[in-house]
PDB file of C-alpha atoms in Angstrom:
ATOM      1  CA  UNK V   1      11.879  -1.014 -11.240  1.00  0.00           C
ATOM      2  CA  UNK V   2      11.590  -4.558  -9.952  1.00  0.00           C
ATOM      3  CA  UNK V   3       9.961  -5.879  -6.779  1.00  0.00           C
ATOM      4  CA  UNK V   4      10.760  -8.492  -4.192  1.00  0.00           C
ATOM      5  CA  UNK V   5       7.505  -9.450  -2.496  1.00  0.00           C
ATOM      6  CA  UNK V   6       7.810 -10.733   1.053  1.00  0.00           C
ATOM      7  CA  UNK V   7       4.709 -12.921   0.934  1.00  0.00           C
ATOM      8  CA  UNK V   8       3.369 -12.604   4.480  1.00  0.00           C
ATOM      9  CA  UNK V   9       2.043  -9.899   6.753  1.00  0.00           C
ATOM     10  CA  UNK V  10       3.648 -11.532   9.817  1.00  0.00           C
ATOM     11  CA  UNK V  11       5.889  -9.099  11.683  1.00  0.00           C
ATOM     12  CA  UNK V  12       9.624  -9.935  11.731  1.00  0.00           C
ATOM     13  CA  UNK V  13       9.063 -12.805   9.298  1.00  0.00           C
ATOM     14  CA  UNK V  14      11.872 -14.941   7.932  1.00  0.00           C
ATOM     15  CA  UNK V  15      10.457 -14.187   4.470  1.00  0.00           C
ATOM     16  CA  UNK V  16      11.425 -10.549   4.889  1.00  0.00           C
ATOM     17  CA  UNK V  17      14.921 -11.567   5.989  1.00  0.00           C
ATOM     18  CA  UNK V  18      15.281 -13.681   2.844  1.00  0.00           C
ATOM     19  CA  UNK V  19      13.935 -10.784   0.756  1.00  0.00           C
ATOM     20  CA  UNK V  20      16.622  -8.500   2.205  1.00  0.00           C
ATOM     21  CA  UNK V  21      19.298 -11.069   1.367  1.00  0.00           C
ATOM     22  CA  UNK V  22      18.099 -11.273  -2.246  1.00  0.00           C
ATOM     23  CA  UNK V  23      17.946  -7.486  -2.500  1.00  0.00           C
ATOM     24  CA  UNK V  24      21.506  -7.129  -1.157  1.00  0.00           C
ATOM     25  CA  UNK V  25      22.901  -9.794  -3.489  1.00  0.00           C
ATOM     26  CA  UNK V  26      21.120  -8.415  -6.542  1.00  0.00           C
ATOM     27  CA  UNK V  27      22.287  -4.905  -5.711  1.00  0.00           C
ATOM     28  CA  UNK V  28      25.881  -6.217  -5.577  1.00  0.00           C
ATOM     29  CA  UNK V  29      25.291  -7.392  -9.156  1.00  0.00           C
ATOM     30  CA  UNK V  30      23.957  -4.020 -10.325  1.00  0.00           C
ATOM     31  CA  UNK V  31      20.255  -4.956 -10.147  1.00  0.00           C
ATOM     32  CA  UNK V  32      17.837  -2.641  -8.328  1.00  0.00           C
ATOM     33  CA  UNK V  33      14.920  -4.257  -6.529  1.00  0.00           C
ATOM     34  CA  UNK V  34      12.567  -2.680  -4.033  1.00  0.00           C
ATOM     35  CA  UNK V  35      11.104  -4.820  -1.263  1.00  0.00           C
ATOM     36  CA  UNK V  36       7.347  -4.851  -0.868  1.00  0.00           C
ATOM     37  CA  UNK V  37       6.466  -6.495   2.421  1.00  0.00           C
ATOM     38  CA  UNK V  38       2.859  -7.581   2.709  1.00  0.00           C
ATOM     39  CA  UNK V  39       2.940  -6.412   6.322  1.00  0.00           C
ATOM     40  CA  UNK V  40       2.701  -2.924   4.774  1.00  0.00           C
ATOM     41  CA  UNK V  41      -0.647  -3.625   3.100  1.00  0.00           C
ATOM     42  CA  UNK V  42      -3.572  -1.481   4.245  1.00  0.00           C
ATOM     43  CA  UNK V  43      -5.385  -3.164   7.135  1.00  0.00           C
ATOM     44  CA  UNK V  44      -8.763  -2.715   5.396  1.00  0.00           C
ATOM     45  CA  UNK V  45      -7.579  -4.102   2.045  1.00  0.00           C
ATOM     46  CA  UNK V  46     -10.397  -6.651   1.854  1.00  0.00           C
ATOM     47  CA  UNK V  47     -13.048  -3.961   2.236  1.00  0.00           C
ATOM     48  CA  UNK V  48     -11.398  -1.188   0.228  1.00  0.00           C
ATOM     49  CA  UNK V  49      -9.624  -2.701  -2.763  1.00  0.00           C
ATOM     50  CA  UNK V  50     -11.439  -5.689  -4.198  1.00  0.00           C
ATOM     51  CA  UNK V  51     -13.904  -5.875  -7.085  1.00  0.00           C
ATOM     52  CA  UNK V  52     -12.773  -2.749  -8.885  1.00  0.00           C
ATOM     53  CA  UNK V  53     -12.481  -0.469  -5.863  1.00  0.00           C
ATOM     54  CA  UNK V  54      -9.231   1.357  -5.158  1.00  0.00           C
ATOM     55  CA  UNK V  55      -8.148   3.150  -1.983  1.00  0.00           C
ATOM     56  CA  UNK V  56      -5.550   5.897  -2.015  1.00  0.00           C
ATOM     57  CA  UNK V  57      -3.417   3.805   0.322  1.00  0.00           C
ATOM     58  CA  UNK V  58      -3.300   0.791  -2.000  1.00  0.00           C
ATOM     59  CA  UNK V  59      -3.028   2.942  -5.139  1.00  0.00           C
ATOM     60  CA  UNK V  60       0.617   3.639  -4.234  1.00  0.00           C
ATOM     61  CA  UNK V  61       1.319  -0.101  -3.990  1.00  0.00           C
ATOM     62  CA  UNK V  62      -0.624  -0.778  -7.186  1.00  0.00           C
ATOM     63  CA  UNK V  63       1.541   1.759  -9.030  1.00  0.00           C
ATOM     64  CA  UNK V  64       4.697  -0.055  -7.897  1.00  0.00           C
ATOM     65  CA  UNK V  65       3.255  -3.304  -9.256  1.00  0.00           C
ATOM     66  CA  UNK V  66       2.341  -1.626 -12.572  1.00  0.00           C
ATOM     67  CA  UNK V  67       5.864  -0.201 -12.868  1.00  0.00           C
ATOM     68  CA  UNK V  68       7.668  -3.477 -12.131  1.00  0.00           C
ATOM     69  CA  UNK V  69       8.898  -5.763 -14.896  1.00  0.00           C
ATOM     70  CA  UNK V  70      10.172  -8.555 -12.659  1.00  0.00           C
ATOM     71  CA  UNK V  71       9.007  -9.966  -9.345  1.00  0.00           C
ATOM     72  CA  UNK V  72      10.681 -12.223  -6.827  1.00  0.00           C
ATOM     73  CA  UNK V  73       8.083 -13.798  -4.571  1.00  0.00           C
ATOM     74  CA  UNK V  74       9.377 -15.041  -1.214  1.00  0.00           C
ATOM     75  CA  UNK V  75       6.627 -17.475  -0.239  1.00  0.00           C
ATOM     76  CA  UNK V  76       6.384 -18.873   3.286  1.00  0.00           C
ATOM     77  CA  UNK V  77       4.501 -22.089   3.963  1.00  0.00           C
ATOM     78  CA  UNK V  78       1.099 -21.630   5.579  1.00  0.00           C
ATOM     79  CA  UNK V  79      -0.936 -24.786   6.110  1.00  0.00           C
ATOM     80  CA  UNK V  80       0.734 -26.650   3.260  1.00  0.00           C
ATOM     81  CA  UNK V  81       0.430 -23.820   0.744  1.00  0.00           C
ATOM     82  CA  UNK V  82       1.036 -20.079   0.528  1.00  0.00           C
ATOM     83  CA  UNK V  83      -0.424 -17.356   2.782  1.00  0.00           C
ATOM     84  CA  UNK V  84      -3.956 -16.113   2.204  1.00  0.00           C
ATOM     85  CA  UNK V  85      -2.694 -12.539   2.407  1.00  0.00           C
ATOM     86  CA  UNK V  86      -0.552 -13.211  -0.684  1.00  0.00           C
ATOM     87  CA  UNK V  87      -3.661 -14.319  -2.583  1.00  0.00           C
ATOM     88  CA  UNK V  88      -5.549 -11.287  -1.255  1.00  0.00           C
ATOM     89  CA  UNK V  89      -2.742  -9.043  -2.516  1.00  0.00           C
ATOM     90  CA  UNK V  90      -2.846 -10.646  -5.968  1.00  0.00           C
ATOM     91  CA  UNK V  91      -6.658 -10.358  -6.056  1.00  0.00           C
ATOM     92  CA  UNK V  92      -6.524  -6.681  -5.043  1.00  0.00           C
ATOM     93  CA  UNK V  93      -4.157  -5.818  -7.903  1.00  0.00           C
ATOM     94  CA  UNK V  94      -5.693  -4.805 -11.227  1.00  0.00           C
ATOM     95  CA  UNK V  95      -6.216  -7.788 -13.513  1.00  0.00           C
ATOM     96  CA  UNK V  96      -4.737  -8.533 -15.993  1.00  0.00           C
ATOM     97  CA  UNK V  97      -2.482  -5.490 -16.330  1.00  0.00           C
ATOM     98  CA  UNK V  98      -0.597  -5.860 -13.051  1.00  0.00           C
ATOM     99  CA  UNK V  99       1.199  -9.092 -13.884  1.00  0.00           C
ATOM    100  CA  UNK V 100       0.386  -9.917 -17.521  1.00  0.00           C
ATOM    101  CA  UNK V 101       3.543 -11.119 -19.359  1.00  0.00           C
ATOM    102  CA  UNK V 102       5.855 -10.008 -16.571  1.00  0.00           C
ATOM    103  CA  UNK V 103       8.553 -12.213 -15.067  1.00  0.00           C
ATOM    104  CA  UNK V 104       8.479 -13.981 -11.708  1.00  0.00           C
ATOM    105  CA  UNK V 105      11.020 -15.910  -9.655  1.00  0.00           C
ATOM    106  CA  UNK V 106       9.714 -18.024  -6.777  1.00  0.00           C
ATOM    107  CA  UNK V 107      11.382 -18.841  -3.466  1.00  0.00           C
ATOM    108  CA  UNK V 108       9.708 -21.158  -0.971  1.00  0.00           C
ATOM    109  CA  UNK V 109      10.433 -20.795   2.739  1.00  0.00           C
ATOM    110  CA  UNK V 110       9.415 -23.057   5.610  1.00  0.00           C
ATOM    111  CA  UNK V 111      10.296 -23.990   9.136  1.00  0.00           C
ATOM    112  CA  UNK V 112       9.770 -27.633   8.128  1.00  0.00           C
ATOM    113  CA  UNK V 113      11.894 -29.848   5.948  1.00  0.00           C
ATOM    114  CA  UNK V 114      10.393 -29.282   2.481  1.00  0.00           C
ATOM    115  CA  UNK V 115      10.829 -25.560   1.884  1.00  0.00           C
ATOM    116  CA  UNK V 116       7.202 -25.004   0.858  1.00  0.00           C
ATOM    117  CA  UNK V 117       7.370 -27.154  -2.262  1.00  0.00           C
ATOM    118  CA  UNK V 118       3.589 -27.498  -2.424  1.00  0.00           C
ATOM    119  CA  UNK V 119       2.904 -23.791  -1.836  1.00  0.00           C
ATOM    120  CA  UNK V 120       5.342 -22.799  -4.587  1.00  0.00           C
ATOM    121  CA  UNK V 121       3.617 -25.251  -6.927  1.00  0.00           C
ATOM    122  CA  UNK V 122       0.215 -23.794  -6.008  1.00  0.00           C
ATOM    123  CA  UNK V 123       1.484 -20.262  -6.567  1.00  0.00           C
ATOM    124  CA  UNK V 124       3.040 -21.281  -9.893  1.00  0.00           C
ATOM    125  CA  UNK V 125      -0.486 -22.140 -11.051  1.00  0.00           C
ATOM    126  CA  UNK V 126      -1.669 -18.650 -10.092  1.00  0.00           C
ATOM    127  CA  UNK V 127       1.276 -17.096 -11.956  1.00  0.00           C
ATOM    128  CA  UNK V 128       0.509 -19.184 -15.029  1.00  0.00           C
ATOM    129  CA  UNK V 129      -3.128 -18.097 -14.949  1.00  0.00           C
ATOM    130  CA  UNK V 130      -1.989 -14.461 -14.845  1.00  0.00           C
ATOM    131  CA  UNK V 131       0.292 -15.250 -17.811  1.00  0.00           C
ATOM    132  CA  UNK V 132       3.456 -14.482 -15.919  1.00  0.00           C
ATOM    133  CA  UNK V 133       6.707 -15.974 -17.155  1.00  0.00           C
ATOM    134  CA  UNK V 134       8.023 -18.041 -14.244  1.00  0.00           C
ATOM    135  CA  UNK V 135      11.737 -18.699 -13.891  1.00  0.00           C
ATOM    136  CA  UNK V 136      12.099 -22.498 -14.070  1.00  0.00           C
ATOM    137  CA  UNK V 137      14.623 -22.594 -11.202  1.00  0.00           C
ATOM    138  CA  UNK V 138      12.524 -22.404  -8.044  1.00  0.00           C
ATOM    139  CA  UNK V 139      14.327 -22.446  -4.714  1.00  0.00           C
ATOM    140  CA  UNK V 140      12.967 -24.161  -1.590  1.00  0.00           C
ATOM    141  CA  UNK V 141      14.491 -23.150   1.746  1.00  0.00           C
ATOM    142  CA  UNK V 142      13.634 -25.585   4.550  1.00  0.00           C
ATOM    143  CA  UNK V 143      14.405 -25.039   8.254  1.00  0.00           C
ATOM    144  CA  UNK V 144      14.759 -21.341   7.476  1.00  0.00           C
ATOM    145  CA  UNK V 145      15.342 -20.333  11.097  1.00  0.00           C
ATOM    146  CA  UNK V 146      18.632 -22.276  10.946  1.00  0.00           C
ATOM    147  CA  UNK V 147      19.745 -20.990   7.539  1.00  0.00           C
ATOM    148  CA  UNK V 148      20.445 -17.305   8.190  1.00  0.00           C
ATOM    149  CA  UNK V 149      23.123 -15.919  10.471  1.00  0.00           C
ATOM    150  CA  UNK V 150      22.940 -12.696  12.501  1.00  0.00           C
ATOM    151  CA  UNK V 151      23.963 -10.684   9.395  1.00  0.00           C
ATOM    152  CA  UNK V 152      21.091 -12.220   7.393  1.00  0.00           C
ATOM    153  CA  UNK V 153      23.507 -14.234   5.283  1.00  0.00           C
ATOM    154  CA  UNK V 154      23.135 -17.900   4.434  1.00  0.00           C
ATOM    155  CA  UNK V 155      25.838 -19.833   6.231  1.00  0.00           C
ATOM    156  CA  UNK V 156      25.208 -23.298   4.724  1.00  0.00           C
ATOM    157  CA  UNK V 157      27.384 -23.502   1.614  1.00  0.00           C
ATOM    158  CA  UNK V 158      25.014 -25.797  -0.291  1.00  0.00           C
ATOM    159  CA  UNK V 159      22.048 -23.492   0.325  1.00  0.00           C
ATOM    160  CA  UNK V 160      24.155 -20.503  -0.685  1.00  0.00           C
ATOM    161  CA  UNK V 161      25.197 -22.294  -3.886  1.00  0.00           C
ATOM    162  CA  UNK V 162      21.579 -22.864  -4.965  1.00  0.00           C
ATOM    163  CA  UNK V 163      20.414 -19.390  -3.943  1.00  0.00           C
ATOM    164  CA  UNK V 164      23.346 -17.797  -5.787  1.00  0.00           C
ATOM    165  CA  UNK V 165      22.556 -19.852  -8.885  1.00  0.00           C
ATOM    166  CA  UNK V 166      18.964 -18.593  -8.826  1.00  0.00           C
ATOM    167  CA  UNK V 167      20.088 -14.986  -8.285  1.00  0.00           C
ATOM    168  CA  UNK V 168      22.356 -15.235 -11.339  1.00  0.00           C
ATOM    169  CA  UNK V 169      19.455 -16.608 -13.376  1.00  0.00           C
ATOM    170  CA  UNK V 170      17.156 -13.833 -12.136  1.00  0.00           C
ATOM    171  CA  UNK V 171      19.695 -11.292 -13.365  1.00  0.00           C
ATOM    172  CA  UNK V 172      19.732 -12.884 -16.839  1.00  0.00           C
ATOM    173  CA  UNK V 173      15.937 -13.496 -16.924  1.00  0.00           C
TER     174      UNK V 173
END
């Protein structure tokens, strides 16, 4: 099993829409990915699942992380970086076994014009520390509210070209 992580707990986030697009396109190519939206994290995660503690609620999520070989992180821009809830999620997962020597593809998302370049770079450092193998092709999606149509498809042909190229590389990765 592989996971697409929608990297925010914000309801109705564009990150989740992008995650669904990636899932649909990978499924068309015979790749099965489950979406893990961080909006589904237990509300008490900070109290129940850090520093070696494990709640029954998070244990189910932790098992999905253990079982995954590949991850696609959809990372929205929060204050020039990535969301704190994404770091909290990573910190709550068992270290090092959750991510050690697994593969990760990174997709930056922002409402601004840079597509979360800095946040993806910051998160790359976290992935490297956890000894994840990061796909070199990182995608940055600026002005995300204008990129997806009502069917959650990318309508800009240049954006679609780059996203499709990354999806093909994820499949081969």
